[in-house]
PDB file of C-alpha atoms and ligand atoms in Angstrom:
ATOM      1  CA  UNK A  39     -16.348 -22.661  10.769  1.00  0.00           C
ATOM      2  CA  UNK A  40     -16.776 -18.927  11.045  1.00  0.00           C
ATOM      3  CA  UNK A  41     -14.047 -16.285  10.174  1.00  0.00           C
ATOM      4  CA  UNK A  42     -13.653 -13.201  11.053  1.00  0.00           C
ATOM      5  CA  UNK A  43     -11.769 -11.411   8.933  1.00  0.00           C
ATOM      6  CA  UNK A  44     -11.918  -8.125   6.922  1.00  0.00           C
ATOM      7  CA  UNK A  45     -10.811  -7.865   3.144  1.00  0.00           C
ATOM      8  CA  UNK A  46      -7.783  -5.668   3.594  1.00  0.00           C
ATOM      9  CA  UNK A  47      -6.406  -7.593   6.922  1.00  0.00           C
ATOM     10  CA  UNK A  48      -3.387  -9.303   5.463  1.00  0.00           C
ATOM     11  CA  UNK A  49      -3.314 -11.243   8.895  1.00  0.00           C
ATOM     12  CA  UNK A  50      -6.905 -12.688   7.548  1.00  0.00           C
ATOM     13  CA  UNK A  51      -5.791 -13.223   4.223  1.00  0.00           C
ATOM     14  CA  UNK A  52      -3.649 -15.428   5.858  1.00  0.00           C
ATOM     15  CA  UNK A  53      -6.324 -17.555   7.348  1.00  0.00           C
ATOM     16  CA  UNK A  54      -8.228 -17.542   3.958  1.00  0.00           C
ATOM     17  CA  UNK A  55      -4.671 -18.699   1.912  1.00  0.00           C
ATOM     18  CA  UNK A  56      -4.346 -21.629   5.089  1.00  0.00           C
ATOM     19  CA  UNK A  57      -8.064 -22.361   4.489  1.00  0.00           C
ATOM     20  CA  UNK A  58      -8.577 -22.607   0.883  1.00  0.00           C
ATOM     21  CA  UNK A  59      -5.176 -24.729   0.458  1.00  0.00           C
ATOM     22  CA  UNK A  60      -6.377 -27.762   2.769  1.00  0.00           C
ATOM     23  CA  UNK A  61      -9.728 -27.287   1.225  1.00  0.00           C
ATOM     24  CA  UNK A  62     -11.720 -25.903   3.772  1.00  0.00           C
ATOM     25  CA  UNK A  63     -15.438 -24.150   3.770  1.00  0.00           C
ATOM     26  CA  UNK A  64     -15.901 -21.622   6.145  1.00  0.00           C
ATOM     27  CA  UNK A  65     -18.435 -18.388   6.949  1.00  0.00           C
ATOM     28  CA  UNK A  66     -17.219 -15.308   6.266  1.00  0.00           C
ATOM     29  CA  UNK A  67     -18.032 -12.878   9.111  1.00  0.00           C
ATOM     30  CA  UNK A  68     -16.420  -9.080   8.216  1.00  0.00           C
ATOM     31  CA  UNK A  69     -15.267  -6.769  10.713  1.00  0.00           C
ATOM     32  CA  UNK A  70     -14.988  -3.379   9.857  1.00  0.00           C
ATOM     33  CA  UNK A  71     -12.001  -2.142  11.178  1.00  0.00           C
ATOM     34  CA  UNK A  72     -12.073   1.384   9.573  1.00  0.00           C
ATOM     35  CA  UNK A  73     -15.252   1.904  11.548  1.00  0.00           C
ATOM     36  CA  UNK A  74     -13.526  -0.002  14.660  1.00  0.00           C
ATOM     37  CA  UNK A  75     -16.305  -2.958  14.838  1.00  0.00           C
ATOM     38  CA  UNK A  76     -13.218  -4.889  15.792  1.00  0.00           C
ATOM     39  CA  UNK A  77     -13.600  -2.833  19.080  1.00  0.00           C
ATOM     40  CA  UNK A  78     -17.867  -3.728  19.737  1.00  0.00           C
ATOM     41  CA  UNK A  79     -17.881  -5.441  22.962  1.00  0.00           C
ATOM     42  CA  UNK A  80     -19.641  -8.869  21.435  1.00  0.00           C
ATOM     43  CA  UNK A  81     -16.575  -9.189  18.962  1.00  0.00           C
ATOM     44  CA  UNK A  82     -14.317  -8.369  22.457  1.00  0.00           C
ATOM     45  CA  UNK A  83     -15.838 -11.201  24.167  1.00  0.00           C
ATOM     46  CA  UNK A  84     -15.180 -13.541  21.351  1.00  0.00           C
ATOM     47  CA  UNK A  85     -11.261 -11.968  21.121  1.00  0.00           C
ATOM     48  CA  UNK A  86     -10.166  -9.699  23.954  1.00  0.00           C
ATOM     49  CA  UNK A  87      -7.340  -8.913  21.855  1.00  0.00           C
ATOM     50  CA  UNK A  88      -9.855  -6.701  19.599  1.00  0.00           C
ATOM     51  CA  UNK A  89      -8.250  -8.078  15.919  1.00  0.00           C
ATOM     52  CA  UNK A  90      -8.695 -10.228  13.157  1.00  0.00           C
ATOM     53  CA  UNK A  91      -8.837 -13.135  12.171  1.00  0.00           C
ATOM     54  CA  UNK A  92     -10.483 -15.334  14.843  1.00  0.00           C
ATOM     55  CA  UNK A  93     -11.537 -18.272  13.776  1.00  0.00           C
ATOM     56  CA  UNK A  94     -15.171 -19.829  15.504  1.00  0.00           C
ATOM     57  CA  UNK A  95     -14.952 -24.101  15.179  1.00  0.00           C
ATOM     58  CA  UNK A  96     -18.531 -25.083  14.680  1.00  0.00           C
ATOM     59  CA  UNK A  97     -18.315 -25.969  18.545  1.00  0.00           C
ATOM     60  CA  UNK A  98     -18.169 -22.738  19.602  1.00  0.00           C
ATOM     61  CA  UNK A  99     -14.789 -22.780  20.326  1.00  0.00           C
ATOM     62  CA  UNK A 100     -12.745 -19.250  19.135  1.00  0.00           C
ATOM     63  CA  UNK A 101      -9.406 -19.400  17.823  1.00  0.00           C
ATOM     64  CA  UNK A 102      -7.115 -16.014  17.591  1.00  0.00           C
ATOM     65  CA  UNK A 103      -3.707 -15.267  16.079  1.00  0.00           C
ATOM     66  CA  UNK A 104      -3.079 -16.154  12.249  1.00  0.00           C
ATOM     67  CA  UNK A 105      -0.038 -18.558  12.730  1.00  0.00           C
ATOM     68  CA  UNK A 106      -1.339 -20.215  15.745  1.00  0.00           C
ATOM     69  CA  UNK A 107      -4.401 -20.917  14.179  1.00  0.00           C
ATOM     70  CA  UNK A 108      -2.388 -22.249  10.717  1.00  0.00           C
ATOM     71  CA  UNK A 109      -0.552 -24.159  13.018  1.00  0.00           C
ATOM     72  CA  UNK A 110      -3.440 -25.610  14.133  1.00  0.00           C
ATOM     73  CA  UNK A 111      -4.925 -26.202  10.551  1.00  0.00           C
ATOM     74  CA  UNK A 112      -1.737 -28.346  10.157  1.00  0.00           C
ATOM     75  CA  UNK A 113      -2.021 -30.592  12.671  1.00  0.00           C
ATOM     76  CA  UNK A 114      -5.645 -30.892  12.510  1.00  0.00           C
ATOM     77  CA  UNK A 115      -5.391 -31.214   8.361  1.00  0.00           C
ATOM     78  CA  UNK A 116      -1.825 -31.919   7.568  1.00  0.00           C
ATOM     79  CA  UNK A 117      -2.657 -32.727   3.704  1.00  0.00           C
ATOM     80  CA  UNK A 118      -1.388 -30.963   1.854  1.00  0.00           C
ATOM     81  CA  UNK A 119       0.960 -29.701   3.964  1.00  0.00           C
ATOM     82  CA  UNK A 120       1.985 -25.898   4.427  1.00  0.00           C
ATOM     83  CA  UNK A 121       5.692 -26.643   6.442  1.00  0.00           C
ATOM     84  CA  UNK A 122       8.003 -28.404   4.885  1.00  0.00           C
ATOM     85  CA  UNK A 123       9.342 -32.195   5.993  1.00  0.00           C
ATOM     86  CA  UNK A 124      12.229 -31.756   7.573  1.00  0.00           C
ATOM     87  CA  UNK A 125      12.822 -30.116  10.877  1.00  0.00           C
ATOM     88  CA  UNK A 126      15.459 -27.185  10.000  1.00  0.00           C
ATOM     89  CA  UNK A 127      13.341 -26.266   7.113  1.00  0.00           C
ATOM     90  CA  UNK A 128      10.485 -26.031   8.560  1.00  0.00           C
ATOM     91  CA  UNK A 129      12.187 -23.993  11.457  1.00  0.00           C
ATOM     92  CA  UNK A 130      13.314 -21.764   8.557  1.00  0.00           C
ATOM     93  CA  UNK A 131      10.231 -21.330   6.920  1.00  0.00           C
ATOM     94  CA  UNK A 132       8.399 -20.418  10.617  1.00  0.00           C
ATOM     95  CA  UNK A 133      11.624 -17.987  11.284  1.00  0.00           C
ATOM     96  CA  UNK A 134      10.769 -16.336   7.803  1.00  0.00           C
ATOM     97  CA  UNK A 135       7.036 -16.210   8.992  1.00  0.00           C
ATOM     98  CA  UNK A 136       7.706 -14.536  11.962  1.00  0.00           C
ATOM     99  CA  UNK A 137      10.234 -11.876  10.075  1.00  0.00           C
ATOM    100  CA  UNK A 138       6.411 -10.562   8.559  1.00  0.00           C
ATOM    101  CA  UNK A 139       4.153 -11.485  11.076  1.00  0.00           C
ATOM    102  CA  UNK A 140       5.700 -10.823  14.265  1.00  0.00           C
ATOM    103  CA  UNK A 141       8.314  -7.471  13.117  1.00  0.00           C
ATOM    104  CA  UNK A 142       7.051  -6.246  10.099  1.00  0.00           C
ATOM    105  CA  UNK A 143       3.243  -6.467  10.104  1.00  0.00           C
ATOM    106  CA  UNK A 144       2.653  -5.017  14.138  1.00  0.00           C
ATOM    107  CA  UNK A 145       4.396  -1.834  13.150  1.00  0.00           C
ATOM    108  CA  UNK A 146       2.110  -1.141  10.361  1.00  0.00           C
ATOM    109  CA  UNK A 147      -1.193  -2.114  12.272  1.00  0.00           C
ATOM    110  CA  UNK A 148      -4.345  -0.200  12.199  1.00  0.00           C
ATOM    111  CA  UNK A 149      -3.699   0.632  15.836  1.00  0.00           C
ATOM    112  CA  UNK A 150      -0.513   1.700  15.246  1.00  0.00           C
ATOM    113  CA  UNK A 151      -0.892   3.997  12.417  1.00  0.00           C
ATOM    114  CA  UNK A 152      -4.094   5.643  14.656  1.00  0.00           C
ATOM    115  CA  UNK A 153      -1.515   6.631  17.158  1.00  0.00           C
ATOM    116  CA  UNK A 154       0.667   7.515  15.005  1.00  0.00           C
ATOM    117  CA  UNK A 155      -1.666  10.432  13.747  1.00  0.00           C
ATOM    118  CA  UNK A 156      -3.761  10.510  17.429  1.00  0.00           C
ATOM    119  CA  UNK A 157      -0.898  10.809  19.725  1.00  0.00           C
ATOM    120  CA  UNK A 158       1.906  12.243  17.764  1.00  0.00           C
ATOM    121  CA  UNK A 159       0.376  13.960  15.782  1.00  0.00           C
ATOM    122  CA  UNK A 160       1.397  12.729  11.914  1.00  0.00           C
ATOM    123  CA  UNK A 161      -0.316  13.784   9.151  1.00  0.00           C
ATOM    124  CA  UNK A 162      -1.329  11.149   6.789  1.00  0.00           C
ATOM    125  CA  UNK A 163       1.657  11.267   4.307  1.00  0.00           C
ATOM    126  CA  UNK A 164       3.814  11.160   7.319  1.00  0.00           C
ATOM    127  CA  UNK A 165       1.973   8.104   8.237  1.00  0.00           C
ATOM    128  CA  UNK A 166       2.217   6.214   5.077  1.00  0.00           C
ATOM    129  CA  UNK A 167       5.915   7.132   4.934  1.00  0.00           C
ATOM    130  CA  UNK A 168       6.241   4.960   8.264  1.00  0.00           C
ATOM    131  CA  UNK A 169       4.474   2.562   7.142  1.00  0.00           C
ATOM    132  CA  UNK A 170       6.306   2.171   3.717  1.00  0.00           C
ATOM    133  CA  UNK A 171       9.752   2.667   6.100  1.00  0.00           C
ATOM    134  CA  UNK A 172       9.288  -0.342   8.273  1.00  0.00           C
ATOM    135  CA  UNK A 173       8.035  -2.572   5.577  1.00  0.00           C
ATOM    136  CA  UNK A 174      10.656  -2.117   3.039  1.00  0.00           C
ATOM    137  CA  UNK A 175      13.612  -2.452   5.639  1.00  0.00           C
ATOM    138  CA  UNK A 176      11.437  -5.584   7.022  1.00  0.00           C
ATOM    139  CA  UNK A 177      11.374  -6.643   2.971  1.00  0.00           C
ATOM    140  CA  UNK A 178      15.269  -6.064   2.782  1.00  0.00           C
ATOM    141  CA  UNK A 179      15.867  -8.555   5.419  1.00  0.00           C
ATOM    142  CA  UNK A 180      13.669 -11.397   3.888  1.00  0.00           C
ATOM    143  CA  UNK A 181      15.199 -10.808   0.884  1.00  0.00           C
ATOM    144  CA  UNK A 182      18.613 -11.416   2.117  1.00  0.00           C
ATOM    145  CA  UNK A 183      17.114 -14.655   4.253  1.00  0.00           C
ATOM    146  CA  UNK A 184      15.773 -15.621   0.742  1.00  0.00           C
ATOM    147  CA  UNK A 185      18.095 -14.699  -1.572  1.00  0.00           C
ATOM    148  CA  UNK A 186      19.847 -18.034  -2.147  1.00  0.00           C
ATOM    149  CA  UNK A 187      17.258 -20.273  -1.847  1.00  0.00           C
ATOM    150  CA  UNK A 188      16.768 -22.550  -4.805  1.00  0.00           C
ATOM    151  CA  UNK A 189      13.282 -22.768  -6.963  1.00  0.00           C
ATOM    152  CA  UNK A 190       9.979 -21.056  -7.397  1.00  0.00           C
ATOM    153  CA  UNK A 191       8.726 -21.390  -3.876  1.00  0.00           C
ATOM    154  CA  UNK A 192      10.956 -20.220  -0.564  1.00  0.00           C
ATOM    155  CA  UNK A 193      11.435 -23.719   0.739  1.00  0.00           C
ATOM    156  CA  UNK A 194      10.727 -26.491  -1.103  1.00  0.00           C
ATOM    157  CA  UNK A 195       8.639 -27.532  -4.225  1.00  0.00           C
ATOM    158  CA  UNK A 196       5.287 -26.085  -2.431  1.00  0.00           C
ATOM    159  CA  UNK A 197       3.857 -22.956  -0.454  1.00  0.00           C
ATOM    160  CA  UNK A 198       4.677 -22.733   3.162  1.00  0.00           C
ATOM    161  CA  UNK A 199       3.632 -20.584   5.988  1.00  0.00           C
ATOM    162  CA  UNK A 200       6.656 -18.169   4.284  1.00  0.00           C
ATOM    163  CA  UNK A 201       4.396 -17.522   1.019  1.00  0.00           C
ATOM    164  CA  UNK A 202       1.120 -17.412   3.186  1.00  0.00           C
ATOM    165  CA  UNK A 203       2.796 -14.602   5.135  1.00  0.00           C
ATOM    166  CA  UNK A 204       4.759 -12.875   2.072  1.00  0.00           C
ATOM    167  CA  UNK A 205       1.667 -12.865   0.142  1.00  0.00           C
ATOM    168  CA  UNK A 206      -0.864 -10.507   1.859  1.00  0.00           C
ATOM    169  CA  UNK A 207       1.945  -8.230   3.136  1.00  0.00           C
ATOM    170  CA  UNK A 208       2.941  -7.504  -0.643  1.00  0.00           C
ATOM    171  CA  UNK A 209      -0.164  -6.124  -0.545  1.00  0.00           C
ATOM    172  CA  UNK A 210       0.252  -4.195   2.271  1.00  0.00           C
ATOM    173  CA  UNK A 211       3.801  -3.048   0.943  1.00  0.00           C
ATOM    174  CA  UNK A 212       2.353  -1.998  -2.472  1.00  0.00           C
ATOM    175  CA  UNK A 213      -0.774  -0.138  -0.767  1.00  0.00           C
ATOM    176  CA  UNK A 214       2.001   1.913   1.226  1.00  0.00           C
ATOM    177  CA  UNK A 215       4.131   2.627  -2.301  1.00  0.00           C
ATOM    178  CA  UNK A 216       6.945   0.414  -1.395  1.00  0.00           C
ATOM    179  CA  UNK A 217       9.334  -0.139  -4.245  1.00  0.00           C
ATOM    180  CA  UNK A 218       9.029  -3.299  -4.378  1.00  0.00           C
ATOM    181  CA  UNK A 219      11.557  -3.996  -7.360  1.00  0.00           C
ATOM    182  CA  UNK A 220      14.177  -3.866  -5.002  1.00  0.00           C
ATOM    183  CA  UNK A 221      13.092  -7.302  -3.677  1.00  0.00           C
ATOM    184  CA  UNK A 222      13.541  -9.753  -6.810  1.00  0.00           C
ATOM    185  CA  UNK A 223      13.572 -12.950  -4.365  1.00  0.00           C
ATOM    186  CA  UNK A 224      10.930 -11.969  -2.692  1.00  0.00           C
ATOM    187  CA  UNK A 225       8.712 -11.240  -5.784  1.00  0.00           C
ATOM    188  CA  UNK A 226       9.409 -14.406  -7.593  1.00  0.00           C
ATOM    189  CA  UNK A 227       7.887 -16.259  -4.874  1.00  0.00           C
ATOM    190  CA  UNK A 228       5.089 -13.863  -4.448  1.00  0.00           C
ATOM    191  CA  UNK A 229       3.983 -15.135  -8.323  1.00  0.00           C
ATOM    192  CA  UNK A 230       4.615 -18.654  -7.798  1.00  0.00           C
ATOM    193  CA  UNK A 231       2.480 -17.906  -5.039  1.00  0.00           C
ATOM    194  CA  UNK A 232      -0.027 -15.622  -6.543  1.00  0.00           C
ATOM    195  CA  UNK A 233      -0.770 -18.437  -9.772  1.00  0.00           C
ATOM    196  CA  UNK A 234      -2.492 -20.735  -7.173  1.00  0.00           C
ATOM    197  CA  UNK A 235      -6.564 -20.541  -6.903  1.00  0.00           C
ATOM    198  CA  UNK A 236      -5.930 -20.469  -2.828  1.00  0.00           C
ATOM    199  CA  UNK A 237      -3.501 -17.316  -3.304  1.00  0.00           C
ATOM    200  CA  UNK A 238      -5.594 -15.472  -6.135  1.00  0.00           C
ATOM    201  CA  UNK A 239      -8.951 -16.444  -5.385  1.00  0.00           C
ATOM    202  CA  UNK A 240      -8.570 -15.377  -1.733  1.00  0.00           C
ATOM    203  CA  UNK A 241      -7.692 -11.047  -2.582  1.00  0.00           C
ATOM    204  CA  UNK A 242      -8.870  -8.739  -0.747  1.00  0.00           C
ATOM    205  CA  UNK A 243     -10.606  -6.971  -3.869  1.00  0.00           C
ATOM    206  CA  UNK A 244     -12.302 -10.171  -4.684  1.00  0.00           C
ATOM    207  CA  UNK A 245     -13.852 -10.298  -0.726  1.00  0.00           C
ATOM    208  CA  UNK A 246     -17.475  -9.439  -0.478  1.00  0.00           C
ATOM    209  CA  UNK A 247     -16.442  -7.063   2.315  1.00  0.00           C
ATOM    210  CA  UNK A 248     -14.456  -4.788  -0.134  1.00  0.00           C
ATOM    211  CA  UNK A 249     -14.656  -1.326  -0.918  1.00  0.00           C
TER     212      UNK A 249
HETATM  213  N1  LIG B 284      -0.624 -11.154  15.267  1.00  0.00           N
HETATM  214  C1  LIG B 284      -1.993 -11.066  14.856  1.00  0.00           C
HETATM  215  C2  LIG B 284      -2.205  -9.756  14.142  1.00  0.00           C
HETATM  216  C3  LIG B 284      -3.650  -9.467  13.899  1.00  0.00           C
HETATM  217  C4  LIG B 284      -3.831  -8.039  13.449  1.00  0.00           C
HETATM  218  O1  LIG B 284      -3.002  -7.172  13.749  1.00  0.00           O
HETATM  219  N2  LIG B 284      -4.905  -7.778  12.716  1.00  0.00           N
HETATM  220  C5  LIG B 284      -5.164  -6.440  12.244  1.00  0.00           C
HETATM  221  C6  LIG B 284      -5.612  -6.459  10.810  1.00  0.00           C
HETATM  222  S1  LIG B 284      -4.366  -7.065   9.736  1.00  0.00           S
HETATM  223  C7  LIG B 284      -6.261  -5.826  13.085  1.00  0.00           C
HETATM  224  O2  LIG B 284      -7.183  -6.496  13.467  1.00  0.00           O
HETATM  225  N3  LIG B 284      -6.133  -4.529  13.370  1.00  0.00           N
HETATM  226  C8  LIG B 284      -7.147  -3.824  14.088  1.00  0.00           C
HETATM  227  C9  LIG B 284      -6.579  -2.780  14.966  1.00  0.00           C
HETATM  228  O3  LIG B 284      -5.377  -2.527  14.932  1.00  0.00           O
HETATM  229  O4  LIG B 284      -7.379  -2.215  15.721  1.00  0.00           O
HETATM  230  C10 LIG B 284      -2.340 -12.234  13.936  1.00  0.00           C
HETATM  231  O5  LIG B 284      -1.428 -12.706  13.257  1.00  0.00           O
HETATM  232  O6  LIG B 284      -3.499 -12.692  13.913  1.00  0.00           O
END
């Protein structure tokens, strides 16, 4: 298997987390997105979409979008597993997914932030200031959707697609100067997390794309 990923894509450190827990080998293949190879027309045939990760099976076949793909992982290599047993947990644990993945992380995307300066004209601390803005009120919410949940880990005895999601956009929050002290919850399960080889070993700084 072949990844595409860069070291500061949070949505690739999510593939790399999904990856090393079930024990899998891949090929790391960097993009660099600061100099917009995500954009070259032979990574465009391989993901129209023009983002990381994609995923290349050693048939050829590409697949795009972090939690589709970790779905996949899970029903291609369900030990161990990264949802929990029962059905309204795991729906919880994909809702709490989605909270980062699908309204948190877009509105601090690469592309996003480029228009942000391109079209309306932000300067870079006005950028960073969005950025840090939609993340911590994103943050706020998962806290309160975690807040009474038992434990180390967000749901159950084990990390879920909640941690593999939480994980990488600590980063990102931290990176922006979020405050994250305001999000005790939140940060427990981040170092429950974050003591596992798949979490720590997988960093951005420790990629052999980083800067
Ligand atoms: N929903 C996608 C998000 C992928 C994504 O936004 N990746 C970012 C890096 S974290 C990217 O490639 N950005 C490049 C750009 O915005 O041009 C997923 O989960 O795979």
């Amino acid at each position: 298997m072949r990844l595409y990923g860069y070291f500061r894509s949070s949505a690739a450190w999510r593939l790399r987390i999904g990856l090393a827990l079930k024990g899998l080998a891949y090929e790391n293949a960097p993009r660099h997105l600061r100099k917009g190879e995500q954009r070259d027309p032979a990574y465009l045939a391989l993901n129209p979409q023009g983002l990381v990760p994609a995923l290349q099976l050693d048939d050829g076949t590409v697949l795009t979008q972090s939690l589709a793909i970790l779905e996949w992982l899970e029903e291609t290599h369900p030990a161990p597993p990264i949802l929990p047993r029962a059905p309204l947990e795991r729906a919880h644990a994909r809702a709490f997914a989605l909270a980062i993945a699908c309204e948190i992380h877009p509105l601090q995307n690469t592309r996003v932030l480029g228009r942000l300066r391109d079209e309306a004209g932000y300067d870079e601390t006005r950028v960073n200031a969005w950025a840090a803005s939609v993340i911590a009120d994103g943050f706020a919410a998962c806290e309160a959707l975690a807040a009474k949940r038992p434990g180390e880990f967000l749901f159950g005895d084990a990390p879920t697609l909640a941690e593999i999601c939480l994980v990488p956009q600590f980063g990102n929050a931290r990176r922006f100067g979020v405050d994250v002290s305001r999000f005790p919850r939140l940060l427990k399960a981040e170092a429950a997390a974050l003591a596992l080889p798949a979490f720590c070993d997988t960093a951005p700084q420790l990629q052999p794309d980083a800067e």
